[in-house]
Short mmCIF file of C-alpha atoms and ligand atoms in Angstrom, two decimals:
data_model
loop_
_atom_site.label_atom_id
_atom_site.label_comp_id
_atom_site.label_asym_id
_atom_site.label_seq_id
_atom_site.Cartn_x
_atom_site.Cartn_y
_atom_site.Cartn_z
CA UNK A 1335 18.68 25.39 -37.42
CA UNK A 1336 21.88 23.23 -37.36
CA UNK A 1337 22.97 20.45 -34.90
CA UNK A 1338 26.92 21.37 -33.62
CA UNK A 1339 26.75 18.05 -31.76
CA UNK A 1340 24.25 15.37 -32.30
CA UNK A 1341 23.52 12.30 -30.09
CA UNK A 1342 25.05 9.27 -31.53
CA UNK A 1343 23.00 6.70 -29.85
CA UNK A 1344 19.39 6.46 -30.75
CA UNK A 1345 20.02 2.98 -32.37
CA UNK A 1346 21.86 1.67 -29.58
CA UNK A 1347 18.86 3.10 -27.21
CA UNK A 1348 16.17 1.30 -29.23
CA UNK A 1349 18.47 -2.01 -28.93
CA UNK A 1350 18.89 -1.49 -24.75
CA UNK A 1351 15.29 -0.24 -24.71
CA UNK A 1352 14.47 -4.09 -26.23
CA UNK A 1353 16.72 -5.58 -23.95
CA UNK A 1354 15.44 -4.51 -20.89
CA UNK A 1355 11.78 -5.21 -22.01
CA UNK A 1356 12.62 -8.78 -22.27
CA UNK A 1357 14.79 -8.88 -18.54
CA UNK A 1358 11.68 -6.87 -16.83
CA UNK A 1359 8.83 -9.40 -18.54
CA UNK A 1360 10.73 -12.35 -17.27
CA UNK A 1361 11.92 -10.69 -14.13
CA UNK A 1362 7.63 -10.26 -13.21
CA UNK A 1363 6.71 -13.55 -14.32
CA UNK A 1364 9.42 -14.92 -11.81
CA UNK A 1365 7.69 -12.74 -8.88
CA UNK A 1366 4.32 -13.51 -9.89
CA UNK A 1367 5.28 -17.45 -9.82
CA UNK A 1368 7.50 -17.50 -6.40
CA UNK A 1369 6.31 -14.83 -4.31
CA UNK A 1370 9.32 -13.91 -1.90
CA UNK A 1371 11.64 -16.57 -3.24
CA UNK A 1372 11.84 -14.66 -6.39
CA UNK A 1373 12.30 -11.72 -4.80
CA UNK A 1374 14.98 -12.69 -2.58
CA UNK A 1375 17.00 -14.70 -5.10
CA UNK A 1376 16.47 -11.76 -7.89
CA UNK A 1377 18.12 -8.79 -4.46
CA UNK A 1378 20.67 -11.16 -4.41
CA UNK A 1379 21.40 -11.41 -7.99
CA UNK A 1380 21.12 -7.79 -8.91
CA UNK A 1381 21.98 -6.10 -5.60
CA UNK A 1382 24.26 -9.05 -3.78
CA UNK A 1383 21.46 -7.50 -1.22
CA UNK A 1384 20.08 -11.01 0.93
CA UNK A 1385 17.87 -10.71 4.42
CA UNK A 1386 15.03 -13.28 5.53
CA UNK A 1387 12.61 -9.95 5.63
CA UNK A 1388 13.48 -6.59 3.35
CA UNK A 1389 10.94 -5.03 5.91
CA UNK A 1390 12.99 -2.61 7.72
CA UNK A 1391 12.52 -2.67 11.49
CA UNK A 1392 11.64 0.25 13.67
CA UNK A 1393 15.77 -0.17 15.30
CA UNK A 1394 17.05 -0.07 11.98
CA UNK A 1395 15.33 3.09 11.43
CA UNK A 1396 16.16 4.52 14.24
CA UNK A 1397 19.31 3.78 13.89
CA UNK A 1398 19.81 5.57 10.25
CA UNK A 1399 18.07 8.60 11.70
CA UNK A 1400 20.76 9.00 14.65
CA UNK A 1401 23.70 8.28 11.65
CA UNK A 1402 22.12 11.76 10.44
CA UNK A 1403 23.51 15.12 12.05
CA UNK A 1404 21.53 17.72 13.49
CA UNK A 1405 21.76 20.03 10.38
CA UNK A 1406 21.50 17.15 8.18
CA UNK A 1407 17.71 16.53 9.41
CA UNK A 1408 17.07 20.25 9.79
CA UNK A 1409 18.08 19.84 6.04
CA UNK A 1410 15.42 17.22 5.27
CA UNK A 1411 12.94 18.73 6.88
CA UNK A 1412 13.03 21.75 5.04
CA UNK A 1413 12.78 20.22 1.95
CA UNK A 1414 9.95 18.52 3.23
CA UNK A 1415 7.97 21.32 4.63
CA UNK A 1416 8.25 22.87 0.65
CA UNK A 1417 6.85 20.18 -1.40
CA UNK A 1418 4.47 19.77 1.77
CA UNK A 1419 3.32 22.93 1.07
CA UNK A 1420 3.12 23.17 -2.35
CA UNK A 1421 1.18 19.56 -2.65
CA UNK A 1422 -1.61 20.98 0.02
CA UNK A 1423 -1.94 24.13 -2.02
CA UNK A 1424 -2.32 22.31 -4.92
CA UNK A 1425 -4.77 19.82 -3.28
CA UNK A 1426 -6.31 23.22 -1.85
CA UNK A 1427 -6.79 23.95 -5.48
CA UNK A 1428 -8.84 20.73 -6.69
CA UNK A 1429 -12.50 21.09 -5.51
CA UNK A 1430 -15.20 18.44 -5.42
CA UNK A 1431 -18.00 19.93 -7.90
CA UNK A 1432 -22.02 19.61 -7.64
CA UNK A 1433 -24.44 21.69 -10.06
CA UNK A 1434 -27.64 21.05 -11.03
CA UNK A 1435 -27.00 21.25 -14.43
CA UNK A 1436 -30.65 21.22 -16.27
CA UNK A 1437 -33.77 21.68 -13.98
CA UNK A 1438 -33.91 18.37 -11.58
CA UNK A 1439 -30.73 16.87 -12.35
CA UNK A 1440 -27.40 17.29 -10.06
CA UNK A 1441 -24.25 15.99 -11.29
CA UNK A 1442 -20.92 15.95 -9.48
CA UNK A 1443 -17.36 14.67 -8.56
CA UNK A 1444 -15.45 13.90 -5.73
CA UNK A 1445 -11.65 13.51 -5.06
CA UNK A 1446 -11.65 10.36 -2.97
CA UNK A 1447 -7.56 9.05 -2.16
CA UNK A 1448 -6.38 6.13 -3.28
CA UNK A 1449 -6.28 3.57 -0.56
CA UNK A 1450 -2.60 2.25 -1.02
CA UNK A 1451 0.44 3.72 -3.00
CA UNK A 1452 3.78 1.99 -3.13
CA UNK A 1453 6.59 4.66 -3.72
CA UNK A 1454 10.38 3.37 -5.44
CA UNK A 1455 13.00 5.73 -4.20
CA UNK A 1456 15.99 5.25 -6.49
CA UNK A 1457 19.11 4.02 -5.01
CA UNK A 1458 21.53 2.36 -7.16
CA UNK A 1459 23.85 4.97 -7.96
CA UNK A 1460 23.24 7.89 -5.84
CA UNK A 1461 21.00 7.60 -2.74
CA UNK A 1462 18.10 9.72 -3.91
CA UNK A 1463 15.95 10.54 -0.50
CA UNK A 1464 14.66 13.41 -2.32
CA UNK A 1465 12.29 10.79 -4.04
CA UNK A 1466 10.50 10.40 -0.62
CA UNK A 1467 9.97 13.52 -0.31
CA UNK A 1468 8.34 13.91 -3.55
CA UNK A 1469 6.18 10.70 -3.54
CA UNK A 1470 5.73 9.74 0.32
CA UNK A 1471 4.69 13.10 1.06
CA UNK A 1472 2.65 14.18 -1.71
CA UNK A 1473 0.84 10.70 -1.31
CA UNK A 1474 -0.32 11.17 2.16
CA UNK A 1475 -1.03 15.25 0.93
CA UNK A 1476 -3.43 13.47 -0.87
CA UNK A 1477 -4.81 11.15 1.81
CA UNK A 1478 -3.80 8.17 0.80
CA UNK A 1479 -3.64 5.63 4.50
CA UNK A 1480 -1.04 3.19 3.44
CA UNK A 1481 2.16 4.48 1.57
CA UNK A 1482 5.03 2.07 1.53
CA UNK A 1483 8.50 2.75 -0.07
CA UNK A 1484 11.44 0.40 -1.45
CA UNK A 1485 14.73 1.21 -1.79
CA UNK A 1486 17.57 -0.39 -2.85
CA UNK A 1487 21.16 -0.75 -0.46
CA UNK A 1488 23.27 1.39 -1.34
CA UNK A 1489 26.94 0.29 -1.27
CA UNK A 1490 25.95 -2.89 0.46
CA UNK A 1491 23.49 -1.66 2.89
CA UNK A 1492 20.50 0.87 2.98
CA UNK A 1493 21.61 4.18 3.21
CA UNK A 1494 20.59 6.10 6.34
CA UNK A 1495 20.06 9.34 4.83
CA UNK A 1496 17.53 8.08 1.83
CA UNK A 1497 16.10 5.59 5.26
CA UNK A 1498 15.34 9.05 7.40
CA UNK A 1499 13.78 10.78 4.30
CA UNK A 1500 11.39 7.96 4.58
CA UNK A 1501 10.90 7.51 7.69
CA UNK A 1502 10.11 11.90 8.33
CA UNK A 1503 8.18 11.84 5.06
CA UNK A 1504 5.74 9.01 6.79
CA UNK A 1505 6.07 5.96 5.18
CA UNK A 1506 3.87 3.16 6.50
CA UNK A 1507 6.63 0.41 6.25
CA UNK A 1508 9.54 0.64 4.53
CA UNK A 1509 11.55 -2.28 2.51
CA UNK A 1510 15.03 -2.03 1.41
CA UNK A 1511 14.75 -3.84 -2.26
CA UNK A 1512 15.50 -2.41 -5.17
CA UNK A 1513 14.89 -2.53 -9.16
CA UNK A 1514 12.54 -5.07 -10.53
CA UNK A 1515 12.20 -6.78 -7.80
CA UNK A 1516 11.18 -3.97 -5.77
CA UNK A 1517 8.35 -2.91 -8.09
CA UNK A 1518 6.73 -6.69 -9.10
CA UNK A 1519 6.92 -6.86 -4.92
CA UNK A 1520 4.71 -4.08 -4.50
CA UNK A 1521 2.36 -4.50 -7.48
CA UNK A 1522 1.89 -7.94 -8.00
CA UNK A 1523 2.08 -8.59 -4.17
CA UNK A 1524 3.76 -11.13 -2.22
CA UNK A 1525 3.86 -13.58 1.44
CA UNK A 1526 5.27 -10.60 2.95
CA UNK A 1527 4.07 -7.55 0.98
CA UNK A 1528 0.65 -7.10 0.27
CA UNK A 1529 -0.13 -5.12 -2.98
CA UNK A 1530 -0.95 -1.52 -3.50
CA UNK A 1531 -3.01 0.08 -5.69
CA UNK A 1532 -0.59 2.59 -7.91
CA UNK A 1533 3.21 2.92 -8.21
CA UNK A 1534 4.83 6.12 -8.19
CA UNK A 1535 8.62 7.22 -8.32
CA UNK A 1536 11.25 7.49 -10.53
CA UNK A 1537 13.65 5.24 -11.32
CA UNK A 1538 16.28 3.66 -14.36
CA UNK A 1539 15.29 2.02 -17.36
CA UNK A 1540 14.30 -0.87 -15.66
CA UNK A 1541 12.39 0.21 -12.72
CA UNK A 1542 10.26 2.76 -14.79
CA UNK A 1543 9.85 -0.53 -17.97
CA UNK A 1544 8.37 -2.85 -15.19
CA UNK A 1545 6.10 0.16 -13.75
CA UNK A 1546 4.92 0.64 -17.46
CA UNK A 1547 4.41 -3.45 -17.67
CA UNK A 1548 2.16 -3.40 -14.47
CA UNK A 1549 0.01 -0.49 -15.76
CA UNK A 1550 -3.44 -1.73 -16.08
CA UNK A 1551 -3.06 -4.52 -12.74
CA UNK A 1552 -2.12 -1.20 -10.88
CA UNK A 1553 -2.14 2.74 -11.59
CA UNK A 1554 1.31 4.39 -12.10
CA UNK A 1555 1.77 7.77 -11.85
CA UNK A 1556 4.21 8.08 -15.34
CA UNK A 1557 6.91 7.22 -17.19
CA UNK A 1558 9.82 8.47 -15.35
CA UNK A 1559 13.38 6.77 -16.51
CA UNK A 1560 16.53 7.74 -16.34
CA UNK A 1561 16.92 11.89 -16.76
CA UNK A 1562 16.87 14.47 -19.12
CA UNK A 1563 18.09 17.74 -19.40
CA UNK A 1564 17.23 20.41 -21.96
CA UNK A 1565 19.02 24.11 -21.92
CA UNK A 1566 17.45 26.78 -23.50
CA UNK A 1567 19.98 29.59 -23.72
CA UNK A 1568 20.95 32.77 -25.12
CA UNK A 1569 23.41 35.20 -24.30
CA UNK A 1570 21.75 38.22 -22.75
CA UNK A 1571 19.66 35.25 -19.91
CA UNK A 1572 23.49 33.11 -19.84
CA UNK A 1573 26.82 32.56 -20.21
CA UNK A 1574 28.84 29.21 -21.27
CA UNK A 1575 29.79 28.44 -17.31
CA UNK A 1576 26.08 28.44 -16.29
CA UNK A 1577 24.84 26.17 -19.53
CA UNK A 1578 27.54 23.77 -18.86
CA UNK A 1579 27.50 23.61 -15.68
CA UNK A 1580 23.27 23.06 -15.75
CA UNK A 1581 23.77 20.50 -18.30
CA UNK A 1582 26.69 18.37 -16.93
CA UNK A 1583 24.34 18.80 -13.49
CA UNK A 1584 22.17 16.26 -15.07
CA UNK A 1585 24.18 14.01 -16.96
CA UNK A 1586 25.57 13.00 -13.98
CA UNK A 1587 22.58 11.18 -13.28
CA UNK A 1588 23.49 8.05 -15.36
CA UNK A 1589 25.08 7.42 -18.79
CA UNK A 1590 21.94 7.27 -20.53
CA UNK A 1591 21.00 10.64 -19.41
CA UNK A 1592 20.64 13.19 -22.29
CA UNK A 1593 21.46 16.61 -21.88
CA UNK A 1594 20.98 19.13 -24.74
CA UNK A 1595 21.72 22.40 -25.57
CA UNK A 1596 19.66 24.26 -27.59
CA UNK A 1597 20.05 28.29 -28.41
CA UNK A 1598 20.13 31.02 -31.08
CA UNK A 1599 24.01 31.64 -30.19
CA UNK A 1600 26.76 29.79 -32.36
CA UNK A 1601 29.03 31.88 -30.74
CA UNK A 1602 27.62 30.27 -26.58
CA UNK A 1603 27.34 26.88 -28.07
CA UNK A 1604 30.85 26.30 -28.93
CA UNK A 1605 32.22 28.31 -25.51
CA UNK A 1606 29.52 25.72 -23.68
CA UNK A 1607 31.22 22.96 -25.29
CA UNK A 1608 34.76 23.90 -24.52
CA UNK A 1609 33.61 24.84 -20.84
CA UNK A 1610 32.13 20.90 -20.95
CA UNK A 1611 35.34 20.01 -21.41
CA UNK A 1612 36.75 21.77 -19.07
CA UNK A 1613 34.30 20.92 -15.98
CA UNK A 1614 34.07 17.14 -17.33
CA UNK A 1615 37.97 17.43 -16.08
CA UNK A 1616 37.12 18.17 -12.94
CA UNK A 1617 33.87 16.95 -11.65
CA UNK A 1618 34.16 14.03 -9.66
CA UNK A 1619 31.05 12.04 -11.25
CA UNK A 1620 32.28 12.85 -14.32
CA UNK A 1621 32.47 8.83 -15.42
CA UNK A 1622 29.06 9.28 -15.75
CA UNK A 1623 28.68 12.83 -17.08
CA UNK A 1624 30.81 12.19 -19.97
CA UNK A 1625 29.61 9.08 -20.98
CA UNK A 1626 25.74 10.77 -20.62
CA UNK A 1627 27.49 13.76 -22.81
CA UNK A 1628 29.45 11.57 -25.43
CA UNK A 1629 26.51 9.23 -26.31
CA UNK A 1630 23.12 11.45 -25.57
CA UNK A 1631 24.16 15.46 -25.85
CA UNK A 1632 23.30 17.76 -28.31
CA UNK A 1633 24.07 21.57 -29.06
CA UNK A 1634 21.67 22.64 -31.30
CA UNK A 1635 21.70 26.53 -32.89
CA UNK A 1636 18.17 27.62 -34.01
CA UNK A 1637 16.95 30.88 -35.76
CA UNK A 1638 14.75 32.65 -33.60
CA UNK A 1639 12.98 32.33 -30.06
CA UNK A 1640 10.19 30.59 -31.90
CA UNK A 1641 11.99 28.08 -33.71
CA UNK A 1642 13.44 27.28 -30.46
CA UNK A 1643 9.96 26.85 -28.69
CA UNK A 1644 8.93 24.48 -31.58
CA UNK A 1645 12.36 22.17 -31.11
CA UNK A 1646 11.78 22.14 -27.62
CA UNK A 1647 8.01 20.99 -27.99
CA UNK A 1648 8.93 18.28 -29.85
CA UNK A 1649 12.03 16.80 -27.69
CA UNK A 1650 9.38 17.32 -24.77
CA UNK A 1651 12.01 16.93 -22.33
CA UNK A 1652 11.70 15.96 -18.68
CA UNK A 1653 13.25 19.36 -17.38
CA UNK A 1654 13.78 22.50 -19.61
CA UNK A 1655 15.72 25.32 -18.26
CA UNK A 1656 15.60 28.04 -19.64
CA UNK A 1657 18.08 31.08 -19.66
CA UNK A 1658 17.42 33.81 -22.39
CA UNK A 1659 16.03 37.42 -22.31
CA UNK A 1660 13.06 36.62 -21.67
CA UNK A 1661 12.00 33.35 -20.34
CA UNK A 1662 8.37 33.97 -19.85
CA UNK A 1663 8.53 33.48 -23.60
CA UNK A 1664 8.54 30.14 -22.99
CA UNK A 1665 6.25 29.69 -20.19
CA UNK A 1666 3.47 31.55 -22.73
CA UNK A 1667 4.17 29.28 -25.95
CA UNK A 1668 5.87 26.19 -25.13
CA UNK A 1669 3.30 22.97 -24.84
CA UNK A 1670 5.57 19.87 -24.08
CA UNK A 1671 7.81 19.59 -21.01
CA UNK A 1672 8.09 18.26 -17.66
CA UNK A 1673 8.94 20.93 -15.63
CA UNK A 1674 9.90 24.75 -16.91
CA UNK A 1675 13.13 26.16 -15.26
CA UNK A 1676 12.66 29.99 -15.60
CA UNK A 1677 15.68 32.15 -15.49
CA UNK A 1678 19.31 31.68 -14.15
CA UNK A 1679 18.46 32.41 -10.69
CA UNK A 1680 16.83 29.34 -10.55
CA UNK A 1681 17.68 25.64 -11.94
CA UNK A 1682 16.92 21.92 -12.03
CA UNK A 1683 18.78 21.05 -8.48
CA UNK A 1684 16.59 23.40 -6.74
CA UNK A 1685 13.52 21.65 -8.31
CA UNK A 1686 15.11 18.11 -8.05
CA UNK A 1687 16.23 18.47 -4.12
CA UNK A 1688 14.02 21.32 -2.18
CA UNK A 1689 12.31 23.94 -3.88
CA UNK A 1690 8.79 22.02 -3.47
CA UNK A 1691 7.84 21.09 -6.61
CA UNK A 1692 7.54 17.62 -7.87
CA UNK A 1693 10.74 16.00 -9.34
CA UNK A 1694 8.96 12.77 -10.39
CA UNK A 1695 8.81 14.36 -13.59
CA UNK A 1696 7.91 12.67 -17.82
CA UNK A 1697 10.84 11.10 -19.68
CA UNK A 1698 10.91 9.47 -23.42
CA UNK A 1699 8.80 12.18 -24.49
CA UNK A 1700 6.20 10.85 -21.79
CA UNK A 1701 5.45 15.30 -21.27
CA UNK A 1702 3.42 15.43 -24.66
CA UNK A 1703 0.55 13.76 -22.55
CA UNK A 1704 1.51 13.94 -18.59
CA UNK A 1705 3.11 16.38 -16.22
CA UNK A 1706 4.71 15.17 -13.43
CA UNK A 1707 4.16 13.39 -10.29
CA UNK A 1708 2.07 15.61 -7.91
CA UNK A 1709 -1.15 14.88 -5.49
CA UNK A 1710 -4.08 14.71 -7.83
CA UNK A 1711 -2.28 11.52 -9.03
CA UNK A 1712 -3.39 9.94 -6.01
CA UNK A 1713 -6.75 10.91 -6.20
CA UNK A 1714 -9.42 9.13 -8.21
CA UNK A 1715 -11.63 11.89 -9.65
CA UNK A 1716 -15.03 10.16 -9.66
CA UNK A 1717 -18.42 11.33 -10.70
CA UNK A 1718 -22.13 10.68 -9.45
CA UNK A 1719 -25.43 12.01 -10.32
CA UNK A 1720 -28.83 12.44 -8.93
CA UNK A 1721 -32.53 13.57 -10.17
CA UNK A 1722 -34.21 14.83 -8.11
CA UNK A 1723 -38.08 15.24 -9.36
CA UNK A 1724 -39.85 12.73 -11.55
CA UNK A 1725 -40.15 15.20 -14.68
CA UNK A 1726 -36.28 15.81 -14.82
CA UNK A 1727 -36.65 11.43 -15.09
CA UNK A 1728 -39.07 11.33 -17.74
CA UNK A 1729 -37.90 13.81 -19.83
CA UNK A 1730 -33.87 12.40 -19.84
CA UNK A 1731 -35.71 8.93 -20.29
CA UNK A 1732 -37.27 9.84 -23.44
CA UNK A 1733 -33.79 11.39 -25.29
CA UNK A 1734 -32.27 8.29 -23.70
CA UNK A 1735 -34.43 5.65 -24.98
CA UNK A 1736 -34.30 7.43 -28.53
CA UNK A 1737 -30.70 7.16 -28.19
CA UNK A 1738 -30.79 3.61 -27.42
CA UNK A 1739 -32.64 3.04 -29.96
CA UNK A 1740 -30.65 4.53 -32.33
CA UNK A 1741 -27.57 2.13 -31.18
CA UNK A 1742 -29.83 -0.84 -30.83
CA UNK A 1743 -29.50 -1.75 -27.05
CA UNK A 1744 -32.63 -3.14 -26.48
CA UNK A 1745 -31.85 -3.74 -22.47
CA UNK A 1746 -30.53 -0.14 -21.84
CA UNK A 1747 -33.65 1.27 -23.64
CA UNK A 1748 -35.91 -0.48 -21.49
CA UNK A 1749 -33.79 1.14 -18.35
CA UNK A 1750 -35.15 4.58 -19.46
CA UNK A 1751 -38.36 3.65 -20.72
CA UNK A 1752 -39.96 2.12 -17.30
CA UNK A 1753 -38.88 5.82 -15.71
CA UNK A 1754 -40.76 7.73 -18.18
CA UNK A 1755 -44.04 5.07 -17.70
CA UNK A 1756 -43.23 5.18 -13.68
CA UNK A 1757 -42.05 8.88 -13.41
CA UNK A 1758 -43.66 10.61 -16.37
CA UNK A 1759 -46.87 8.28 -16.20
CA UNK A 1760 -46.10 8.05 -20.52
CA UNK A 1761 -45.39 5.58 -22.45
CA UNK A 1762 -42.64 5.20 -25.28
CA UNK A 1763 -43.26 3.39 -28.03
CA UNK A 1764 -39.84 1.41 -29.07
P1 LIG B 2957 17.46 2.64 -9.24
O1 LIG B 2957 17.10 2.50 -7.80
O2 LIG B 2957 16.46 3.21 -10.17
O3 LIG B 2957 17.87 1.22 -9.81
C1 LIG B 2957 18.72 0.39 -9.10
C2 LIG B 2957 18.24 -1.03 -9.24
O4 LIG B 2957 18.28 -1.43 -10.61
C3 LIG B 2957 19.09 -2.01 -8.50
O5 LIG B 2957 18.56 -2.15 -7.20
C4 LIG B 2957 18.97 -3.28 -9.33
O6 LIG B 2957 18.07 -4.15 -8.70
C5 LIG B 2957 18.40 -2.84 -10.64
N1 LIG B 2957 19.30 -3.21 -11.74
C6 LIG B 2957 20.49 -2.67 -12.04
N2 LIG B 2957 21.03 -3.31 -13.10
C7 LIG B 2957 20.16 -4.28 -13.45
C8 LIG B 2957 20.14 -5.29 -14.48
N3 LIG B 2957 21.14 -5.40 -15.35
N4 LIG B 2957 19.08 -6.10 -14.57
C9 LIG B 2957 18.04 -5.96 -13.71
N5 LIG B 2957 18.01 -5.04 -12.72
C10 LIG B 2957 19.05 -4.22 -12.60
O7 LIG B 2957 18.81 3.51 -9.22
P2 LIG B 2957 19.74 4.06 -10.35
O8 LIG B 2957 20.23 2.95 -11.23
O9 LIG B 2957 20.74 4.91 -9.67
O10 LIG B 2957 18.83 4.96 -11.25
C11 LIG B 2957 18.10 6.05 -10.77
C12 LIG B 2957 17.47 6.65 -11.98
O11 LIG B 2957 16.41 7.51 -11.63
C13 LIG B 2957 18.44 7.47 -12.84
O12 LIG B 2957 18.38 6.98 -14.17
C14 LIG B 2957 17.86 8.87 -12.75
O13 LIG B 2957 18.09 9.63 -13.89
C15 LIG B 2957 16.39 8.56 -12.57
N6 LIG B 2957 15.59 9.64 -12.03
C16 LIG B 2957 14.52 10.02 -12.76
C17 LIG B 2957 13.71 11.03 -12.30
C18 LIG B 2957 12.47 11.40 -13.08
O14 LIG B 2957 11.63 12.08 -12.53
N7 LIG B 2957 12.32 10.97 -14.30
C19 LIG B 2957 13.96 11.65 -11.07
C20 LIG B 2957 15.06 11.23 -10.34
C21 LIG B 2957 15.87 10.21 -10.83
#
C-alpha cells in the first residue's frame, strides 16, 4: 500500500476539534442559565438572525411553500414518499417479541416511540431540506407525536425550500435557529421551547459537539459532523471522471470534509487527481471543494481487493462508494461504514437527496459502533416479563436467591426467597 496524497491536517483537526469543545460547553451553559435571552443574543451573534419568537408562524409557512414551483414540490414529495417507504418497511421489519422461554415464564419486548424528537436541519452553507426528510419523516415512521425542527436562515432569512421540506415532512412546529443555539434550545429547553427527548440530524462540527455534550440529559441518534467521502475504485467498476467527480461531490460540503480515494490502480489514481484539477476549475463551489481536497484528501493505492476492505474498515467512513469489478465484494467483507454505495450506477447524491435511505449517516469513525439515522432510533426497545404458575416462581427463586447469595445482596435475596416460601410452599435456607 502507498499514500499518493495524504491529508495534511490531522493536527490542525485535533486543535479545531478542542476549540469547538470549549465554544459549545460555554455556548450550553449560557442557554441553560438565560433561557431565550441566550438564545436570542447567541442567533444574533452567530447568524446576525434576531426575532422576538424563532417559532415560525403558519403565514410564514405558507408563504415559503407558495415561493416553491409546482415541480419543485412534486420534487419534494418524491423524495419523501422514498425514505417514507423505506422507514415503514424497515419499521415493518422490527417485531415486538413474546415466548415463553422455560415452562411458566414469558418474556418479551415492545417497540414503544419516543414521545418527543427535536430534528436540526443544517442550513448554514447550503439549505439542506433533505435533512427533514430524513429525520422528520422517519421520526413520525416511527410514531413519535411531537417532532419539532430548527433551522438556521439562510442568507439572512429562512429558506423556503428547506421551510416546505418541513412543513410536507410534518413537523409539529418549526423554529428558524440555527447551530448551538438551536440544539441547547431543544435539549435543555427553554420559555418558549419545551424540551424533547432525543436529537437527531446532522450538522457541522459544532452542532453535532453540542449533540454529543447533551447525550445522557437527552438521546441522540449519532455522531454526524461535517462529511466524508470514501471511493473505492478500480478500473474495470470506474474511470478517473466518475472518481473525481464522486469525490469533489462531497467535498463540497465544507472545508473540513474529507474525501479519499482509495484503489488498486496507480495508473486511475494519478488520472483522478489530474481530473480533480481539472473539475476543481470549474465547479462553482469549488472554494470549498478545494480547500476540503487540499487539507483532508487522500489517494491511497493498495495491493489487492482485500487489503482495500481492511483500509476501508479502519477509516470507517461516513459514505463508501464503491466502483470496482465487483462491488458485492465489499458488501460481503467490509464491517465499518456508514452507508455502502454499490456500483457506478448509483452514488452518494442519490442516497444524500432521494433514493430513501437515511443520509443522517456516522462521521469521526462514529460507523465502527452505529449505522445511521433510521426509525428504530426512535423507538425504545423495552422488555417485560411474566410467570405465569407458582412452580415456574419457586423454581427461578431458588437459582436466584443462590445467586444473591453468591454476590451478597441480602435485600434482593429475600425478593426471591418469600416466592419460593409463598409460591413453592419451601423454604431456603440463606
Ligand atoms: P449547520 O446548520 O450545521 O451550521 C450552521 C450554524 O453553525 C449556524 O447557524 C451558526 O449558528 C453555527 N456556527 C457557525 N460558525 C460558528 C462559530 N464560529 N461558533 C459557533 N457557532 C457557529 O450548517 P453548515 O455549517 O452548512 O454545516 C452543515 C454540515 O452538515 C456540513 O458539515 C455537512 O457536511 C454536514 N452534514 C452531515 C451529514 C451526516 O450525515 N453526517 C449529512 C448532511 C450534512
Amino acid at each position: 500500500m502507498q499514500y499518493l496524497k495524504r491529508s495534511v491536517a490531522t493536527d490542525v483537526r485535533a486543535k479545531a476539534d478542542r476549540g469547538v469543545r470549549d465554544i459549545v460547553e460555554k455556548t450550553l451553559a449560557d442557554i441553560e442559565d438565560r433561557g431565550d435571552a441566550a438564545v436570542r443574543e447567541l442567533s444574533i451573534k452567530f447568524d446576525g438572525w434576531d426575532r422576538e419568537s424563532y417559532a415560525l408562524t403558519p403565514g410564514e409557512k405558507q408563504d415559503c411553500l407558495d415561493q416553491l414551483s409546482g415541480q419543485d414540490l412534486k420534487d419534494i414529495e418524491f423524495a419523501q414518499a422514498q425514505v417514507r417507504n423505506f422507514a415503514q418497511i424497515q419499521r415493518d421489519s422490527m417485531k415486538d417479541v413474546e415466548v415463553e422461554t422455560l415452562p411458566g415464564v414469558v418474556l418479551g419486548h415492545k417497540n414503544l416511540p419516543l414521545n418527543s424528537a427535536g430534528c436540526y436541519i443544517p442550513g448554514g452553507k447550503y439549505p439542506l431540506l433533505a435533512s427533514a426528510h430524513m429525520s422528520v419523516i422517519t421520526a413520525k415512521v416511527a410514531g413519535v407525536p411531537r417532532v419539532i425542527t430548527c433551522a438556521p436562515p439562510f442568507q439572512g432569512k429562512p429558506a423556503p425550500a428547506i421551510v416546505a421540506a418541513q412543513v410536507l415532512a410534518g413537523a409539529d412546529e418549526i423554529y428558524a435557529l440555527g447551530g448551538i443555539q438551536a440544539v441547547g434550545a431543544m435539549a435543555i429547553g427553554t420559555e418558549s421551547i419545551r424540551p424533547v427527548d432525543i436529537l437527531v440530524g446532522p450538522g457541522n462540527a459544532f452542532v453535532a459537539e453540542a449533540k454529543r455534550q447533551l447525550f445522557g440529559r437527552v438521546g441522540i441518534d449519532l455522531f454526524a459532523g461535517p462529511t466524508e467521502t470514501l471511493v473505492i475504485a478500480d478500473e474495470i467498476g470506474c474511470d478517473a471522471e466518475l472518481a473525481a467527480t464522486d469525490l469533489l461531490g462531497q467535498a463540497e460540503h465544507g472545508p473540513d470534509s474529507p474525501a479519499i480515494l482509495l484503489t488498486t490502480s496507480e495508473k486511475l489514481a494519478r488520472e483522478t487527481m489530474a481530473e480533480i484539477e481539472r473539475l476543481l476549475r470549474i465547479l462553482p463551489t469549488a472554494d470549498y471543494a478545494r480547500k476540503a481536497w487540499e487539507s483532508y484528501g487522500e489517494v491511497i493505492v493498495a495491493d489487492d481487493a482485500i487489503e482495500m476492505v481492511r483500509i476501508a474498515d479502519d477509516i470507517a467512513s461516513e459514505h463508501v462508494q464503491v466502483m470496482t469489478g465487483d462491488p458485492d465484494f465489499f458488501l460481503r467483507n467490509m464491517t465499518n461504514y456508514g452507508a455502502l454505495f454499490l456500483g457506478a450506477r448509483t452514488n452518494v447524491s442519490f442516497g444524500d437527496k432521494v433514493i430513501g435511505t437515511n443520509h443522517t449517516l456516522p462521521t469521526k469513525k462514529a460507523a465502527r459502533y452505529t449505522g445511521g439515522l433510521w426509525v428504530g432510533k426512535f423507538l425504545k426497545t423495552c422488555t417485560y416479563q411474566r410467570v405465569l404458575t407458582d412452580e415456574a416462581s419457586a423454581m427461578i427463586g431458588e437459582y436466584c436467591s443462590r445467586l444473591c447469595a453468591l454476590e451478597g445482596f441480602a435485600g434482593h435475596g429475600e425478593q426471591a426467597n418469600i416466592r419460593v416460601r409463598r409460591y413453592g410452599h419451601r423454604d431456603i435456607p440463606y
